[in-house]
Coordinates of C-alpha atoms and ligand atoms in Angstrom, one line a residue:
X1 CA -47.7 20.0 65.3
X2 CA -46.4 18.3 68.4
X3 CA -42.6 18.0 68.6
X4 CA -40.8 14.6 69.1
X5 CA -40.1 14.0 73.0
X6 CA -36.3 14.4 72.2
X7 CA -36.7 17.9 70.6
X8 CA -39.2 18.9 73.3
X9 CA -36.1 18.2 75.5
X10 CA -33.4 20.1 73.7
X11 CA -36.1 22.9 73.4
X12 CA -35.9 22.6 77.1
X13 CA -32.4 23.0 77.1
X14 CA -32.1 25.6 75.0
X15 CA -35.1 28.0 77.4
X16 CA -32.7 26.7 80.1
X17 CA -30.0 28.4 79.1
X18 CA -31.9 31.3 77.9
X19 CA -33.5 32.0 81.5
X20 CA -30.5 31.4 83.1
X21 CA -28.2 33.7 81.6
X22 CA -31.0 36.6 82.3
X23 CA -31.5 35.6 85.9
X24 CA -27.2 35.6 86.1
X25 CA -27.6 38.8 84.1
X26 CA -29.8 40.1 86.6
X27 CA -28.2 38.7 89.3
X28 CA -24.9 40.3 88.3
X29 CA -25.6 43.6 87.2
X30 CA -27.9 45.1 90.1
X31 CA -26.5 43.7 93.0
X32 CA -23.0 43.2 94.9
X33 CA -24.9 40.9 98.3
X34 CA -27.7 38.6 97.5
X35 CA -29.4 40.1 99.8
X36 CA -30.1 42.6 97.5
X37 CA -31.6 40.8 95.1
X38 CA -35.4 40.8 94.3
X39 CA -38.1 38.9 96.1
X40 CA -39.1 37.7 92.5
X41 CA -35.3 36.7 91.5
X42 CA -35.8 34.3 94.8
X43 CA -38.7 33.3 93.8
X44 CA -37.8 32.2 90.6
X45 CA -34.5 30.2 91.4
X46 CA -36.6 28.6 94.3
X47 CA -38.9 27.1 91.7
X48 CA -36.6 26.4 89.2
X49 CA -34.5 24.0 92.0
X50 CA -37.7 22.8 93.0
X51 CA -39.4 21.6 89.8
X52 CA -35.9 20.7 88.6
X53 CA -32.9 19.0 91.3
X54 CA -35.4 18.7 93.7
X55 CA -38.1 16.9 92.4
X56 CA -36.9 15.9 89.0
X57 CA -33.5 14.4 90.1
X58 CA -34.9 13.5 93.4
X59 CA -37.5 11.0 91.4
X60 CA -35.2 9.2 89.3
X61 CA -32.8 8.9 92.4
X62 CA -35.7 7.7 94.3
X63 CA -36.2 4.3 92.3
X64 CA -32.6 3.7 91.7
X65 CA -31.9 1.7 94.5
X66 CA -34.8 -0.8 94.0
X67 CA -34.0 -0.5 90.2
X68 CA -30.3 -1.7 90.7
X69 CA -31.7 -4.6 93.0
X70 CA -34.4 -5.8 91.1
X71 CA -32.8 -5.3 87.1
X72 CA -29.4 -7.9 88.5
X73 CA -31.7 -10.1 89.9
X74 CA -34.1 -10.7 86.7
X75 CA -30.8 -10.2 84.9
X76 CA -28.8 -12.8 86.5
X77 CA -32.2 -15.4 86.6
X78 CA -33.4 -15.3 83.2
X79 CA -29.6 -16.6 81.5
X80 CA -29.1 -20.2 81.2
X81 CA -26.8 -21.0 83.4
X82 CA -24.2 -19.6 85.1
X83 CA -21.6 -19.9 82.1
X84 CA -23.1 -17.2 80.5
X85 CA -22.9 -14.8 83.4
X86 CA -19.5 -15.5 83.2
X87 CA -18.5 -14.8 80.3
X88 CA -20.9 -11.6 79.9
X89 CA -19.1 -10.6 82.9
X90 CA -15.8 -10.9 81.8
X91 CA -16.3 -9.2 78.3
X92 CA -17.9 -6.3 80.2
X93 CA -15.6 -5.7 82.9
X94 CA -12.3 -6.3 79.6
X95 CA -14.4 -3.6 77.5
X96 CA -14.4 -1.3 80.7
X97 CA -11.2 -1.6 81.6
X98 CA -9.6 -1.0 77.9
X99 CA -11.8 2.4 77.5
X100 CA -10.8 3.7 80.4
X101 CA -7.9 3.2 80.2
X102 CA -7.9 4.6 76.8
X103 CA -9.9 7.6 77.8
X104 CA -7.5 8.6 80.6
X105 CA -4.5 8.3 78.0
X106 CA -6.5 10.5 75.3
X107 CA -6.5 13.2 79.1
X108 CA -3.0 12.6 79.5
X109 CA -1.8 13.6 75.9
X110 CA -4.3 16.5 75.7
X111 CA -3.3 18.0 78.8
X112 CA 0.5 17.6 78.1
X113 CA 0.6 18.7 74.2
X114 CA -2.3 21.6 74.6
X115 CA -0.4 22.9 78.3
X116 CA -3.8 24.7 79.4
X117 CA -1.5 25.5 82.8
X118 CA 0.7 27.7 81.2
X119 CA -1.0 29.5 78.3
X120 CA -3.9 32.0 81.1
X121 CA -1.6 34.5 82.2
X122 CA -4.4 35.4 84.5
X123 CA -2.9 32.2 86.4
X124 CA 0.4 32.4 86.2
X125 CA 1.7 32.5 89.6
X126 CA 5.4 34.4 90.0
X127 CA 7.7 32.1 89.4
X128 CA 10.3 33.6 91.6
X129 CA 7.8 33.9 94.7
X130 CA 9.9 32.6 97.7
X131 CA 6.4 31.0 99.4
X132 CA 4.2 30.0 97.6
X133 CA 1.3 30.6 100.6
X134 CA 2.1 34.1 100.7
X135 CA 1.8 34.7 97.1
X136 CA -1.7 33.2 97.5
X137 CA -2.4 34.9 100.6
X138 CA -1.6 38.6 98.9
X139 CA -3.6 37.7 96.3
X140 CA -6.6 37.3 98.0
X141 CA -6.4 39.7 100.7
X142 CA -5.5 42.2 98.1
X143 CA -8.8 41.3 96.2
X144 CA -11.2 40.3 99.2
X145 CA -10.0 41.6 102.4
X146 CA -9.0 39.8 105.6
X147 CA -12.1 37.6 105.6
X148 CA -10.5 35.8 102.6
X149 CA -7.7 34.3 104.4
X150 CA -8.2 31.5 107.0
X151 CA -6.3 31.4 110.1
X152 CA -3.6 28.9 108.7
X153 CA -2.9 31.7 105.9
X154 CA -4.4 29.8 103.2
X155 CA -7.1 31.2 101.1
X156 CA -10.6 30.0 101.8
X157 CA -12.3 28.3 99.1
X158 CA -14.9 30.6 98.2
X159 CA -12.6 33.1 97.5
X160 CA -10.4 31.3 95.2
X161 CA -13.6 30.2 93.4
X162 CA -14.8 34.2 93.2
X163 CA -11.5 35.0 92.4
X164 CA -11.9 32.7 88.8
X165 CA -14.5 34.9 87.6
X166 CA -17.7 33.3 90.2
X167 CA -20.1 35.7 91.4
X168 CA -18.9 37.9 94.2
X169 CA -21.8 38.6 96.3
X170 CA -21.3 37.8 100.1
X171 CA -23.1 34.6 100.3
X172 CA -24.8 32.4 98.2
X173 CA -26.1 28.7 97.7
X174 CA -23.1 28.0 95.7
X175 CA -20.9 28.9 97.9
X176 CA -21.8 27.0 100.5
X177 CA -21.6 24.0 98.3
X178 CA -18.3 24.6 97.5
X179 CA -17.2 24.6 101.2
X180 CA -18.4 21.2 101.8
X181 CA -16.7 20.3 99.0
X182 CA -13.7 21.3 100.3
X183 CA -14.6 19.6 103.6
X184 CA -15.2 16.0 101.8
X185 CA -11.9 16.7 100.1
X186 CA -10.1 17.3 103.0
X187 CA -11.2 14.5 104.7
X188 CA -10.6 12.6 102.3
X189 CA -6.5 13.3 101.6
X190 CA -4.1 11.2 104.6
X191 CA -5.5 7.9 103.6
X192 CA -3.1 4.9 102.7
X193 CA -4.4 3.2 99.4
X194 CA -5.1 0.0 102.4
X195 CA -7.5 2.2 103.8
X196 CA -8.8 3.2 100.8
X197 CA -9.1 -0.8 99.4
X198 CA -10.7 -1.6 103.1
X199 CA -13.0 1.4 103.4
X200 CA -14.4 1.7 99.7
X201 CA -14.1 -1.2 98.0
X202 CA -15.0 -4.3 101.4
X203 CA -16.9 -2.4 103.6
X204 CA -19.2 -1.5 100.9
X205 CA -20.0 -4.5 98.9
X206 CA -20.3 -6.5 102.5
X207 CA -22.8 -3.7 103.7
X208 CA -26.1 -4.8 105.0
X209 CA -28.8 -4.5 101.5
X210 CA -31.0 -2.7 103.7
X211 CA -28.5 -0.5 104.2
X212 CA -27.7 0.1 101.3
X213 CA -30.5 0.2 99.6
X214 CA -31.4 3.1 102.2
X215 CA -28.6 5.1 102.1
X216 CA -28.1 8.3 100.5
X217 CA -26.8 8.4 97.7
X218 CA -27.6 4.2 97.6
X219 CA -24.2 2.2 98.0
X220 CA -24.4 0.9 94.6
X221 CA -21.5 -1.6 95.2
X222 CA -23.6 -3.4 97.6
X223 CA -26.3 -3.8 95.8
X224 CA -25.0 -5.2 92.9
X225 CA -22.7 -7.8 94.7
X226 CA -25.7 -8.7 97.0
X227 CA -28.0 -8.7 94.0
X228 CA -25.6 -11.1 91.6
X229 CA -25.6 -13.2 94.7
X230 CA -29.0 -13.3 95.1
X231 CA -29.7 -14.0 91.2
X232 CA -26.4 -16.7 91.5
X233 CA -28.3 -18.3 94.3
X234 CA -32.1 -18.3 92.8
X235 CA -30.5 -20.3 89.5
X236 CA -28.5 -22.7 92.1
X237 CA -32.0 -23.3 94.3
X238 CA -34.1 -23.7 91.0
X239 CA -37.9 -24.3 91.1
X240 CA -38.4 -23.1 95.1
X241 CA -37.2 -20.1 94.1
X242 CA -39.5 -19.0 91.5
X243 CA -41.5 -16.9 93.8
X244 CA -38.4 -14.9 94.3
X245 CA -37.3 -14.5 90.8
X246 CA -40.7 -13.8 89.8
X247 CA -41.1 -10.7 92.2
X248 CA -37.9 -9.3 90.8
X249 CA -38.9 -9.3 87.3
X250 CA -42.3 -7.9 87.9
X251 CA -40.3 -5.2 89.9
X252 CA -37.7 -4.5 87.2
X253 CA -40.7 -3.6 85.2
X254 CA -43.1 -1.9 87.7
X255 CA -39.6 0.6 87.9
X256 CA -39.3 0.6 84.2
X257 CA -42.8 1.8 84.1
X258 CA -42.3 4.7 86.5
X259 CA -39.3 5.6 84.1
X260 CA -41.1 6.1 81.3
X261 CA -43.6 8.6 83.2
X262 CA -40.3 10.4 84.4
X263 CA -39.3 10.8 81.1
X264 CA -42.6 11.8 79.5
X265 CA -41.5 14.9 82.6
X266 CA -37.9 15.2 81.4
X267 CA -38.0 18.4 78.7
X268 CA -39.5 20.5 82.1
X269 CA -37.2 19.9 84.5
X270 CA -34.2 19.5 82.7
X271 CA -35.0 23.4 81.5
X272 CA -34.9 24.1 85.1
X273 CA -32.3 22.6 86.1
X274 CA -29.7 24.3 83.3
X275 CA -31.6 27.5 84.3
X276 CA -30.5 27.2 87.7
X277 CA -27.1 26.1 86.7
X278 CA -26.5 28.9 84.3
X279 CA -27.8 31.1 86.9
X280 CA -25.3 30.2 89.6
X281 CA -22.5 29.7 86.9
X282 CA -22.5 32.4 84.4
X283 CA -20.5 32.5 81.6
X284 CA -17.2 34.8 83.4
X285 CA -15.7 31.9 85.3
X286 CA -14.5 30.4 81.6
X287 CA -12.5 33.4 81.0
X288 CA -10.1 32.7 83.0
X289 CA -10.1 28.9 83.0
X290 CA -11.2 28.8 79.6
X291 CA -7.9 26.6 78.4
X292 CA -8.3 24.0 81.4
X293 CA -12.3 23.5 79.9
X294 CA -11.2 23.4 76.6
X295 CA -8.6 20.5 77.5
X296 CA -11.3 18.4 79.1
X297 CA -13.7 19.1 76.6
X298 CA -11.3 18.3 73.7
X299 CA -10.5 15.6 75.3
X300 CA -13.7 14.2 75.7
X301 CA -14.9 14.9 72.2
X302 CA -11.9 12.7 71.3
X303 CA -12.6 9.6 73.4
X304 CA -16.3 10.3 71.9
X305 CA -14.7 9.5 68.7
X306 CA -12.6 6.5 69.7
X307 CA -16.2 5.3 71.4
X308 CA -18.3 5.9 68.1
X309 CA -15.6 3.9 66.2
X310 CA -15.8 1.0 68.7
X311 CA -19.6 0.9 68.6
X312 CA -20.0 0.9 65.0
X313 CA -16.9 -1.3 64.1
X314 CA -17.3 -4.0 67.2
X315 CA -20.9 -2.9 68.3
X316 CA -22.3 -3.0 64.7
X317 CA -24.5 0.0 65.7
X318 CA -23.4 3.0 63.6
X319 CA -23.5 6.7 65.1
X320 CA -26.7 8.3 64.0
X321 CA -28.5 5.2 65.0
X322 CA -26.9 5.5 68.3
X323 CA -27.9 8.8 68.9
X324 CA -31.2 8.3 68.2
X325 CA -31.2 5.5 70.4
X326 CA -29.7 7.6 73.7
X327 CA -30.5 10.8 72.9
X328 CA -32.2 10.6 75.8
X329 CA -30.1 9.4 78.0
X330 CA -27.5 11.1 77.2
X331 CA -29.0 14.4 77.6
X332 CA -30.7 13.3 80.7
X333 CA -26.9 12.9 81.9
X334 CA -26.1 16.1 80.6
X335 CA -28.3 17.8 82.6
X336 CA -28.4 15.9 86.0
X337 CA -24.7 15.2 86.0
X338 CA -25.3 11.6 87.6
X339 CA -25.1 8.4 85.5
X340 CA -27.2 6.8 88.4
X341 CA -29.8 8.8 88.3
X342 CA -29.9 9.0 84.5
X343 CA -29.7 4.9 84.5
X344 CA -33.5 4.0 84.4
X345 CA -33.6 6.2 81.3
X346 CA -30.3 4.3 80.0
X347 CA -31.7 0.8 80.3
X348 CA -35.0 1.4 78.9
X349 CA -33.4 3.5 76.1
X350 CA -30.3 1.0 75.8
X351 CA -33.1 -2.2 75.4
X352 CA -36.0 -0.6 73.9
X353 CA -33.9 1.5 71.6
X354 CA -31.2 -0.6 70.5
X355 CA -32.7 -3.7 70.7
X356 CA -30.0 -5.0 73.4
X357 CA -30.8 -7.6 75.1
X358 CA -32.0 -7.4 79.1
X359 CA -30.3 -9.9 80.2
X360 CA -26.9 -8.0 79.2
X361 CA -28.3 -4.3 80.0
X362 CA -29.6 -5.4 83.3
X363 CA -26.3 -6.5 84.2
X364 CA -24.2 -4.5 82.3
X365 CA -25.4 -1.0 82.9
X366 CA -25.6 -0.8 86.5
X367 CA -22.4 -2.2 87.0
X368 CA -20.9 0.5 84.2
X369 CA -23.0 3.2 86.1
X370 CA -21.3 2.6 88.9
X371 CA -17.7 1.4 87.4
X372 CA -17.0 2.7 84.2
X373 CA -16.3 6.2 84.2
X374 CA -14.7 7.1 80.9
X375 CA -15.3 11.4 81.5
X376 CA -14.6 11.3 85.0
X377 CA -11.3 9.4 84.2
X378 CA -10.2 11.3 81.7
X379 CA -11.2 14.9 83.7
X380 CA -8.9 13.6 86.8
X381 CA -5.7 13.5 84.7
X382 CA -6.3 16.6 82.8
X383 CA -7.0 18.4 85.9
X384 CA -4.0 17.0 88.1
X385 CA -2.0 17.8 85.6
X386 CA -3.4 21.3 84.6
X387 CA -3.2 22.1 88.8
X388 CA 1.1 20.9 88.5
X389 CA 1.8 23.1 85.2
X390 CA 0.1 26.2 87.0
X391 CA 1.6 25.9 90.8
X392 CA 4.5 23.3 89.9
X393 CA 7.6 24.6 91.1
X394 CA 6.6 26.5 94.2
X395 CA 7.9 25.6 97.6
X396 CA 5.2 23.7 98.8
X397 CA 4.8 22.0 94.8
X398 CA 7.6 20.2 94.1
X399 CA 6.5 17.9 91.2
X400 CA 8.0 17.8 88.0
X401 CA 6.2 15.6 85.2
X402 CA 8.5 12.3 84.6
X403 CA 7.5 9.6 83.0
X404 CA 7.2 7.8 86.6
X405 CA 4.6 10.9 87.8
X406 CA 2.9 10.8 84.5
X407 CA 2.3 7.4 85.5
X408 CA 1.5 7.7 88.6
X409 CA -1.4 9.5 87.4
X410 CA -2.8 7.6 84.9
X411 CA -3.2 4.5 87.7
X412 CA -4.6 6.9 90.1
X413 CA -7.0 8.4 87.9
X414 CA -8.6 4.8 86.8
X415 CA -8.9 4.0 90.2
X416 CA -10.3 7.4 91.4
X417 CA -12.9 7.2 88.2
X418 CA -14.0 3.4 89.1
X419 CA -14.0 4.6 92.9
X420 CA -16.5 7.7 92.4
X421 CA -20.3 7.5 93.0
X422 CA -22.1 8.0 90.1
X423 CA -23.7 11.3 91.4
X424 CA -23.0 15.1 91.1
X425 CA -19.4 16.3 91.5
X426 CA -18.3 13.0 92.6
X427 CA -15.3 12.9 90.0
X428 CA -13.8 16.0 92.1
X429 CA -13.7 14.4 95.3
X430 CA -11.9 11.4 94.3
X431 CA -9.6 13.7 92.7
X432 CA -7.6 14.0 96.0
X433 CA -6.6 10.4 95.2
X434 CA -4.7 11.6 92.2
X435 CA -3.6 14.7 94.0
X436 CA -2.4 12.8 96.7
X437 CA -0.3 10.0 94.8
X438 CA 1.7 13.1 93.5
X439 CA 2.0 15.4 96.1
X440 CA -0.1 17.7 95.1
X441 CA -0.9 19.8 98.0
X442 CA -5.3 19.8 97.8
X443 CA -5.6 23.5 98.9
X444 CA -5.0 24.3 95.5
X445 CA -8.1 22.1 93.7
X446 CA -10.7 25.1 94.3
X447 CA -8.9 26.6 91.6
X448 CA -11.0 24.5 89.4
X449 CA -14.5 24.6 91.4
X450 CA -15.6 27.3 89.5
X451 CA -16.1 25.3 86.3
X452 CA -16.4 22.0 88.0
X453 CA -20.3 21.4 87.4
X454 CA -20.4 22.3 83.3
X455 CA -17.7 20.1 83.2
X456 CA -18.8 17.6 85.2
X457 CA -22.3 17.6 82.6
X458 CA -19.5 16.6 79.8
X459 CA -18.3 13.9 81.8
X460 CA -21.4 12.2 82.8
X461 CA -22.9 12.7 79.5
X462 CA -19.7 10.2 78.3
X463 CA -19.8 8.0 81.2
X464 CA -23.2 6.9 80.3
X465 CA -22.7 6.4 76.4
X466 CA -19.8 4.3 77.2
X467 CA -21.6 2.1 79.2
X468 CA -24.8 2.3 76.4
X469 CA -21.9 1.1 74.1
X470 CA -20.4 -1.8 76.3
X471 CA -23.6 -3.2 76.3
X472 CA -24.1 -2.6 72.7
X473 CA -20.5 -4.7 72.0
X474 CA -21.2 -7.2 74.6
X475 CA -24.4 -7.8 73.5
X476 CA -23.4 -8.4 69.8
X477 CA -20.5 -10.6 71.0
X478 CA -23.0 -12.7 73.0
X479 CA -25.3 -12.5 70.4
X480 CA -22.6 -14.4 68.3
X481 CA -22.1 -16.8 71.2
X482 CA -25.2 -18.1 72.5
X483 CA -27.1 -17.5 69.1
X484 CA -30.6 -17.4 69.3
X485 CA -30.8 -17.1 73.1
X486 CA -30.5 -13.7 73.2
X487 CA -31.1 -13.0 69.8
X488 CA -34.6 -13.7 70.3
X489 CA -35.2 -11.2 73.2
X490 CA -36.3 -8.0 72.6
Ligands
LIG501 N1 -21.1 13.0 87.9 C1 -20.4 11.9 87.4 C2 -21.3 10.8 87.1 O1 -22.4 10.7 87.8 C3 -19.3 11.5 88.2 C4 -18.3 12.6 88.3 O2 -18.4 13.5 89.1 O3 -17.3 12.6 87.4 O4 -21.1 9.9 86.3

């Protein structure tokens, strides 16, 4: 008997997991440097990045870009007239806005009634400490050794990370990561929110296509402004430009196509790619932070709720036949942590699926791919907030939780959510933002690197059903609207 294509990928899953927590195991148990790890265990986790980030993620990222371009254009095109886009873009961006905003609340009220912050002892930083740097720096010298400790006295990041339960051989892929992480948050602290307005939002939606359809990851932004200008301009020229609206459509599909054969791919290289995760994570980094994960994760499986209740009472679509519509999708997101790379897999399973209607999806769902980040909105105020009850009160952390910094975050975080790129461990790098609105000093956010990446698979996963349920609701209030328009596509 051949399994279903969504059980072949949660059997994937499920051998991820398996082969990961024996390679971690492995890894773990017979050796202190990775040097002294087996030729085979390198073997292995080279294959399992290849077959799975490298080539898996890689494809799907690879025809985003065109995807984006070509699914606005034939989007835009085939409404009526230019009415419509308006008011599908209005009801779109409205929904957006209220579930993020609701999603960072549902953070906010977690995170403050739960107190992650000040329930792990392991955490608790002395309260009496008279700086709070030298606490730190003790800490890890007394635990790694001089090498821990950079030459401004702060700990370097690695070490904080190992210290929260990571492995603690000498070097290692992660590692590394988590540096340049640290880097891009760095740089990205000091910047008024003018610079921020000029830099992130102007710059890139004025960028040159080619540009942007070149860069890496693709600036999304500018390829969806530049698209809905193109599609806006096709409808104003009329007839001439057929030829042009014609070569979108037949691109949109050409990409759909090469979706599909992704897909038929997906149950292999989604095991490898929890494999490798699990292998690099390993289960010991929750001990310690096991509270902060629990917030998030409550969190989130709250806002699924609130989400489920909006699709079924304003999207008419009721749970299980959501799942079965997005299953894949969603675990696709669960597993790549990018809502851009999982949104060929969203829009075919969004219009195929649930019978939405193209001209919404291929409108709606890029722009929520890139926009509408319920997870990642709700994971920046939980973990501002976890970071101030753990270091709050320390000479360099002088932040107390009014109502005034409470809602200080909750702007911050919907602006850092809409502002990160749909990719891998985006949502922590625009974190600064809300670090930076309250004084949070940033050397203290790789605390929370350790567990960033299953997190950030709980976040994605949500950031792509709500935008699969914005275009559900839109499309049922459009339905209503323009009657048997779109009620007659597919
Ligand atoms: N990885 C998330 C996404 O692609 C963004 C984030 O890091 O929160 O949706």
């Amino acid at each position: 008997m051949r399994l279903k294509h969504h059980n072949q990928i949660f059997v994937g899953m499920v051998l991820g997991v398996v082969v990961g927590m024996a390679l971690w195991w492995y890894a773990e148990s017979v050796a202190t440097s990775d040097r002294e790890l087996s030729g085979l265990y390198h073997t292995v986790m080279w294959a399992l990045d290849l077959l799975g980030p490298t080539l898996f993620i890689g494809a799907l990222k690879m025809i985003i870009a065109p995807l984006i371009l070509a699914s606005i254009v034939a989007g835009v095109t085939s409404l009526p007239n230019m009415k419509e886009l308006g008011s599908i873009g209005w009801k779109t961006l409205a929904y957006y806005f209220v579930t993020t905003t609701i999603a960072v609340i549902i953070g906010l009220v977690t995170v403050l009634t739960l107190r992650p912050g000040h329930r792990d002892a392991s955490l608790r930083i002395r309260a009496d400490a008279e700086s709070k740097q030298e606490v730190l720096r003790a800490q890890y010298q007394g635990e790694f050794g001089e090498s821990a400790v950079a030459a401004n006295g702060l700990p370097r990041p690695r070490y904080v990370v190992w210290l929260h339960g990571q492995k603690r051989r000498e070097a290692g892929a992660a590692a590394g990561s988590f540096e340049s992480q640290f880097e891009a948050i760095s740089r990205a602290k000091d910047r008024t929110p003018g610079e921020i307005f000029t830099n992130d939002i102007v710059r890139p939606l004025l960028m040159n296509p080619f540009r942007s359809l070149a860069a890496n990851p693709p600036n999304a932004l500018g390829i969806i402004f530049f698209s809905l200008l193109m599609g806006i301009a096709c409808t104003v020229v009329g007839s001439p430009a057929q030829p042009v609206v014609r070569f979108f459509q037949g691109l949109n599909g050409v990409m759909m196509t090469i979706t599909h054969w992704l897909v038929r791919i997906s149950p292999i290289a989604i095991g490898c790619i929890v494999a490798k995760l699990v292998a690099d994570t390993g289960p010991k980094v929750f001990a310690s932070l096991g509270w902060y994960c629990g917030a998030v994760i409550g969190g989130i499986f709250i806002h699924i709720m609130v989400l489920l209740a909006i699709s079924t009472f304003l999207g008419g679509v009721n749970p299980f036949a959501l799942w079965r519509g997005i299953r894949e999708a969603w675990m696709i997101a669960l597993s790549t942590r990018s809502s851009a790379a999982t949104l060929p897999v969203t829009i075919a399973n969004v219009t195929e699926n649930l019978k939405v209607s193209p001209k919404v999806a291929n409108f709606s769902l890029p722009l929520g791919a890139t926009m509408n980040m319920d997870g990642t909105a709700l994971y920046e105020g939980v973990a501002v907030i976890f970071l101030i009850q753990i270091y709050g009160g320390l000479d360099d952390v002088l932040i107390t939780m009014t109502a005034v910094t409470t809602f200080l975050i909750f702007i911050t975080a919907v602006l850092a959510s809409i502002g990160a790129a749909a990719v891998p461990d985006a949502g922590l790098v625009t974190m600064v933002i809300v670090a930076s609105a309250v004084n949070l000093p940033i050397y203290y956010i790789p605390l929370i690197f350790a567990v960033d990446a299953v997190l950030d698979m709980f976040r994605t996963s949500t950031n792509v059903l709500g935008d699969s349920i914005g275009a559900v609701v839109v499309h049922r209030l459009e339905k209503h609207r323009l009657g048997d328009e779109l009620a007659a596509s597919p």
